mmCIF file of N, CA and C in Angstrom:
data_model
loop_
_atom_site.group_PDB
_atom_site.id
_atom_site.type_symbol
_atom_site.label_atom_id
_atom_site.label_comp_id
_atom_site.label_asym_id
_atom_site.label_seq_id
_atom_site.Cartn_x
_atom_site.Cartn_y
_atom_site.Cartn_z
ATOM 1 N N UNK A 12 3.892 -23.330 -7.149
ATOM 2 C CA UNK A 12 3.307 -22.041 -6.846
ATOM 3 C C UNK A 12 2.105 -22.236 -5.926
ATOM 4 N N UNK A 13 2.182 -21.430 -4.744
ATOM 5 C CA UNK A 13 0.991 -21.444 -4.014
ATOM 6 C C UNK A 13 -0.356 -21.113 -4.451
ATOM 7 N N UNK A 14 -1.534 -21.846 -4.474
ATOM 8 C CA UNK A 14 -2.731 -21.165 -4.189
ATOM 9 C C UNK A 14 -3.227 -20.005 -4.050
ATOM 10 N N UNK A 15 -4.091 -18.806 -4.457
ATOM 11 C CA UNK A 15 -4.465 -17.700 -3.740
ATOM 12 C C UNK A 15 -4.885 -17.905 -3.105
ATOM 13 N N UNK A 16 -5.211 -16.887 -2.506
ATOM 14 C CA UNK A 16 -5.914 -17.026 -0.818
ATOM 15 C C UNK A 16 -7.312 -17.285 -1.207
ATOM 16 N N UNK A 17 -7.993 -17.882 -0.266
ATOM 17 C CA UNK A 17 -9.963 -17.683 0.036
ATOM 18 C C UNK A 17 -10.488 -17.784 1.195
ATOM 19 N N UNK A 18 -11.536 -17.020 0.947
ATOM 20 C CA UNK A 18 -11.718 -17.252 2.512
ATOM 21 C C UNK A 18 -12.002 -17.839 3.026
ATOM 22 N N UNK A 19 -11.546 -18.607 4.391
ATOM 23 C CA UNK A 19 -12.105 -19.421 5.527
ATOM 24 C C UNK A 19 -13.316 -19.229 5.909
ATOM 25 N N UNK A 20 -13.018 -18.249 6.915
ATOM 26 C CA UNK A 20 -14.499 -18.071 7.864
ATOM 27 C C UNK A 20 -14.679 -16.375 7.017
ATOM 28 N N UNK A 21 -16.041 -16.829 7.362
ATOM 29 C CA UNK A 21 -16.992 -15.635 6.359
ATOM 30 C C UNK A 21 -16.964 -14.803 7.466
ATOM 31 N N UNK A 22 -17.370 -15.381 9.016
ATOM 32 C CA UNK A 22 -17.861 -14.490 9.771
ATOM 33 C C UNK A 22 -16.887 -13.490 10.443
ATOM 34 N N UNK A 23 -15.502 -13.955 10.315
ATOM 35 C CA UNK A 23 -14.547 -12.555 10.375
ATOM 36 C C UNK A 23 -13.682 -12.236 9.382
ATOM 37 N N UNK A 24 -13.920 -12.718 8.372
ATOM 38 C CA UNK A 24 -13.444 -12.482 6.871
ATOM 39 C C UNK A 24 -11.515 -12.607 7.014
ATOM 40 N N UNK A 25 -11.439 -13.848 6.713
ATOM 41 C CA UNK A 25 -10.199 -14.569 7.095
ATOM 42 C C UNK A 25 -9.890 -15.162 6.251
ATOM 43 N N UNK A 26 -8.802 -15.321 5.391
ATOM 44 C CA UNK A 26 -8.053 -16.047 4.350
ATOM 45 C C UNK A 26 -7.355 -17.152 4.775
ATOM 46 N N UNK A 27 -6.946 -18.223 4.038
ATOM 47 C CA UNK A 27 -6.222 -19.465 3.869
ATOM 48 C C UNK A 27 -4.937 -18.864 4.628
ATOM 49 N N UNK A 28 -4.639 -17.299 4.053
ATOM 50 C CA UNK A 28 -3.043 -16.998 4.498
ATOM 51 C C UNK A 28 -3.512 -16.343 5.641
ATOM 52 N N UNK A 29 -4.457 -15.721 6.502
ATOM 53 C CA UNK A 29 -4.685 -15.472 7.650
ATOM 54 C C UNK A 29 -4.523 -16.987 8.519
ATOM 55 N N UNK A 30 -4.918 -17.670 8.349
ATOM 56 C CA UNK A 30 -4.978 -18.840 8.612
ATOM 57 C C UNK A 30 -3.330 -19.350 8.999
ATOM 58 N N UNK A 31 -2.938 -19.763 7.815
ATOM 59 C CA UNK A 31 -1.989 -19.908 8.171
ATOM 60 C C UNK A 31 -0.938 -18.803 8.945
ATOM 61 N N UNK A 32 -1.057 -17.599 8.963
ATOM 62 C CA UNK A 32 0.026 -17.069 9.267
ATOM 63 C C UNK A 32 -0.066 -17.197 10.998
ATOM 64 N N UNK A 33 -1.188 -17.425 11.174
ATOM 65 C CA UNK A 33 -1.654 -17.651 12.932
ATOM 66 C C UNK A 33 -1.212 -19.192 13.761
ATOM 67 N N UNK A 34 -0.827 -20.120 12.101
ATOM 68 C CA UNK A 34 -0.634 -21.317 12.362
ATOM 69 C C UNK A 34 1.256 -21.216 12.649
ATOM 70 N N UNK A 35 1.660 -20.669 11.656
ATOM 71 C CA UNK A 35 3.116 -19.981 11.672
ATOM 72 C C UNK A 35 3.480 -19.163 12.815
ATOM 73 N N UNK A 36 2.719 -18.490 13.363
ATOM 74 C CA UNK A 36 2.799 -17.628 14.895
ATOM 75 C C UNK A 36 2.644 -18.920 16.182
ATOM 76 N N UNK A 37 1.888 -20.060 15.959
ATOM 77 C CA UNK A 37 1.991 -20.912 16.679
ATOM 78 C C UNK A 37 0.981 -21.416 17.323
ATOM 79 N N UNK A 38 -0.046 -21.529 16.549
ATOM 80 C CA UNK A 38 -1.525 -22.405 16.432
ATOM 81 C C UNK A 38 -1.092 -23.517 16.406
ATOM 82 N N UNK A 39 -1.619 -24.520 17.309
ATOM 83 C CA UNK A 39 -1.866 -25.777 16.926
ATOM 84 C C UNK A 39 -2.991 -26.862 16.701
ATOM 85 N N UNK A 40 -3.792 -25.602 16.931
ATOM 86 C CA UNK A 40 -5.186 -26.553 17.162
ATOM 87 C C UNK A 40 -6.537 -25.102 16.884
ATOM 88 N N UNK A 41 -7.492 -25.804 16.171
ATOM 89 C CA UNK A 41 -8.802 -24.937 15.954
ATOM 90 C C UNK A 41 -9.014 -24.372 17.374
ATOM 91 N N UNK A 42 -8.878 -24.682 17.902
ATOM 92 C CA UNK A 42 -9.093 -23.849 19.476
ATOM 93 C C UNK A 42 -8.016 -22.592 19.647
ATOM 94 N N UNK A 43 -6.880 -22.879 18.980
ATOM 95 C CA UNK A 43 -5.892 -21.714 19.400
ATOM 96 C C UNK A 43 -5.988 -20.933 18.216
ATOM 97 N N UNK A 44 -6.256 -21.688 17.604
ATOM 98 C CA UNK A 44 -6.461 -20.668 15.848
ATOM 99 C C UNK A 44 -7.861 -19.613 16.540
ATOM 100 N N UNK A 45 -8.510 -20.196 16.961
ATOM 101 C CA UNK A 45 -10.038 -19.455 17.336
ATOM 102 C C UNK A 45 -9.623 -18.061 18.145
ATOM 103 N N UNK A 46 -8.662 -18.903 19.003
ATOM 104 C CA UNK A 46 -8.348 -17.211 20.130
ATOM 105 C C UNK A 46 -7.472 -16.414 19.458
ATOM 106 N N UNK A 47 -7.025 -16.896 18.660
ATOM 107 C CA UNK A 47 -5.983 -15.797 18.404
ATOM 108 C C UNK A 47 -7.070 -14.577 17.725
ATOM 109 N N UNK A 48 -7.696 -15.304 16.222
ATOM 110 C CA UNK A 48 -8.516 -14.381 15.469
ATOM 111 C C UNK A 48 -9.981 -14.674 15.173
ATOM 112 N N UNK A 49 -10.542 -16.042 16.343
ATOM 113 C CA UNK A 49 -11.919 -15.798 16.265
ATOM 114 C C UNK A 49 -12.299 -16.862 15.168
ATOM 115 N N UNK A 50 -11.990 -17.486 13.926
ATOM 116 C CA UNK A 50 -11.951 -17.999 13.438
ATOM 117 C C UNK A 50 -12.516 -19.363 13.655
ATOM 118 N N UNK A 51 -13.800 -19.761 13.847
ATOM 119 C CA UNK A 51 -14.044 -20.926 13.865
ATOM 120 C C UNK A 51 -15.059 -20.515 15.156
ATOM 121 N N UNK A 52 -15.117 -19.387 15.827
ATOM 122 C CA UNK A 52 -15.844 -19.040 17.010
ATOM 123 C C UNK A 52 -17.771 -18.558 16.997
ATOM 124 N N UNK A 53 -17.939 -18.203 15.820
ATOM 125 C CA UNK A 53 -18.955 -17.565 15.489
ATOM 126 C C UNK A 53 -19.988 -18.756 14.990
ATOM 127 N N UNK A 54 -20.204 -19.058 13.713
ATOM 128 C CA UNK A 54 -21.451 -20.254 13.473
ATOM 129 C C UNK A 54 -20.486 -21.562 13.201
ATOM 130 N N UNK A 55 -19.007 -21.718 13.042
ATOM 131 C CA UNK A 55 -18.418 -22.919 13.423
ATOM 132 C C UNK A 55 -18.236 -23.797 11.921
ATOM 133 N N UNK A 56 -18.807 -23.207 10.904
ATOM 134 C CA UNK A 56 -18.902 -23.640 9.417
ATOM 135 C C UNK A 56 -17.512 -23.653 9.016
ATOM 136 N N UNK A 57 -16.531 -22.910 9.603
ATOM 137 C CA UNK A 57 -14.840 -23.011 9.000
ATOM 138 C C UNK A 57 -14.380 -24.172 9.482
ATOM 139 N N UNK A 58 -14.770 -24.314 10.971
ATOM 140 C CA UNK A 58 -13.975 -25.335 11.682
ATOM 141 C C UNK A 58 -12.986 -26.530 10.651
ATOM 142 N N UNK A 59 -13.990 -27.266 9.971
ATOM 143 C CA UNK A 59 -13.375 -28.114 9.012
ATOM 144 C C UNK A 59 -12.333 -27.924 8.194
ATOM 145 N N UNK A 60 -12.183 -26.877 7.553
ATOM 146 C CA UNK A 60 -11.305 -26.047 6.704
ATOM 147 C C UNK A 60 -10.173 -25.448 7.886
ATOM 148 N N UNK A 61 -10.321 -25.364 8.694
ATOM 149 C CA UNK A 61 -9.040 -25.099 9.700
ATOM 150 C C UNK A 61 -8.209 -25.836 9.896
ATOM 151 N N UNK A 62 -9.170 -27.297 10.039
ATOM 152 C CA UNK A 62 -8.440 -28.641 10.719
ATOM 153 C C UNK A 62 -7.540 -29.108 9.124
ATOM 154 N N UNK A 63 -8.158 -29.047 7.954
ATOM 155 C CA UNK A 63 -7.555 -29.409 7.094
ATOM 156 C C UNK A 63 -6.232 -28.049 6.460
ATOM 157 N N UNK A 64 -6.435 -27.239 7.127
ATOM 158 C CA UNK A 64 -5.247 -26.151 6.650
ATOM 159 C C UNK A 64 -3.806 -26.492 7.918
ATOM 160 N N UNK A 65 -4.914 -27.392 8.959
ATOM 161 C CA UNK A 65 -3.917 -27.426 10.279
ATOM 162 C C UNK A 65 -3.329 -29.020 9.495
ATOM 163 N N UNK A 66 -3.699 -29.886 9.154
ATOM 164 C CA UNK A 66 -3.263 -31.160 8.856
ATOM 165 C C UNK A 66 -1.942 -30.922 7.773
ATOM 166 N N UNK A 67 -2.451 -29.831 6.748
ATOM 167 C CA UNK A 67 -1.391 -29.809 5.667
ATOM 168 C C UNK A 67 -0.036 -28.887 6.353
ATOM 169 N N UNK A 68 -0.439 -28.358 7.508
ATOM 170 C CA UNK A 68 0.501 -27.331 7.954
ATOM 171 C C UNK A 68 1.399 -28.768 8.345
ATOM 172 N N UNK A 69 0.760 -29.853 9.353
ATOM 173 C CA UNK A 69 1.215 -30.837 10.002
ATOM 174 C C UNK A 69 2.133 -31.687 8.837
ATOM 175 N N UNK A 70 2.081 -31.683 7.610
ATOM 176 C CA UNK A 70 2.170 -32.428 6.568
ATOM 177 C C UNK A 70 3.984 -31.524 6.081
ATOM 178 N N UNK A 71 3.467 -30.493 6.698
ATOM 179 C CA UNK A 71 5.040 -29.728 6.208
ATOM 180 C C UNK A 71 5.696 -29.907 7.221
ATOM 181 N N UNK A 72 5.888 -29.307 8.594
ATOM 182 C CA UNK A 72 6.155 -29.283 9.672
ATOM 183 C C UNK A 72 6.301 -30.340 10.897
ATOM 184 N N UNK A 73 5.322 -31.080 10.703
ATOM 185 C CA UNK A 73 5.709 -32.066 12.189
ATOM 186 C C UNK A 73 3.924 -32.390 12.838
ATOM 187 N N UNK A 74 3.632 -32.465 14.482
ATOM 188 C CA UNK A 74 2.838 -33.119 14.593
ATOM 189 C C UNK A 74 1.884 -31.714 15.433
ATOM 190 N N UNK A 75 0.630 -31.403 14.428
ATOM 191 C CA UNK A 75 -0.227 -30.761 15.262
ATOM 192 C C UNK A 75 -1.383 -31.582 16.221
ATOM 193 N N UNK A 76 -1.624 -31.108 16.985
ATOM 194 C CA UNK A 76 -3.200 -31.919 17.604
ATOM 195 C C UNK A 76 -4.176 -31.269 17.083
ATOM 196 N N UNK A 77 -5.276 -31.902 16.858
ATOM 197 C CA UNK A 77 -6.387 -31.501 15.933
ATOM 198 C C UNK A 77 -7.964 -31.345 16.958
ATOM 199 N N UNK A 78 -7.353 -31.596 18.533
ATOM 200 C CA UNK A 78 -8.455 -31.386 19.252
ATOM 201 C C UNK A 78 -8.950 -30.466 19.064
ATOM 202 N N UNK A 79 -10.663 -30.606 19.317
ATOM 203 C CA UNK A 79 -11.585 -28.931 18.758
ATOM 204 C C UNK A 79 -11.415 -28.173 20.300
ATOM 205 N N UNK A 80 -11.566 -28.955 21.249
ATOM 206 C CA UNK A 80 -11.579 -28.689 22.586
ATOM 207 C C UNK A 80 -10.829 -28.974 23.379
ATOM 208 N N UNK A 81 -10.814 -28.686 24.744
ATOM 209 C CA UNK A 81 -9.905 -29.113 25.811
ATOM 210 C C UNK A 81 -8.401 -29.350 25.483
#
């Protein structure tokens, strides 16, 4: 059974399943997670919690890049 949700980033009030569902739409990286919903854009305190929601996504699925940038 899955986890409930919590929130990621405070500063646009974003859940584990916001998160992922942006990762499922086709995020691969805290940078694309950011544009889609901002997430990681504001004071940057989620970032970490992205990369580790992006690693376990990687853990089901195949190979994400975890660059913050470029």
């Amino acid at each position: 059974m899955k986890d409930p949700p919590v929130y990621v980033c405070i500063c646009h009030a974003l859940t584990t399943t916001d998160i992922e569902d942006h990762i499922t739409a086709g995020a691969r990286t805290p940078l694309q997670v950011g544009k889609r919903c901002g997430a990681g854009t504001d004071c940057g305190s989620c970032v970490k919690k992205i990369c580790a929601i992006l690693r376990a996504a990687d853990d089901e699925a195949g190979n994400i890049d975890l660059k913050i940038a470029g």
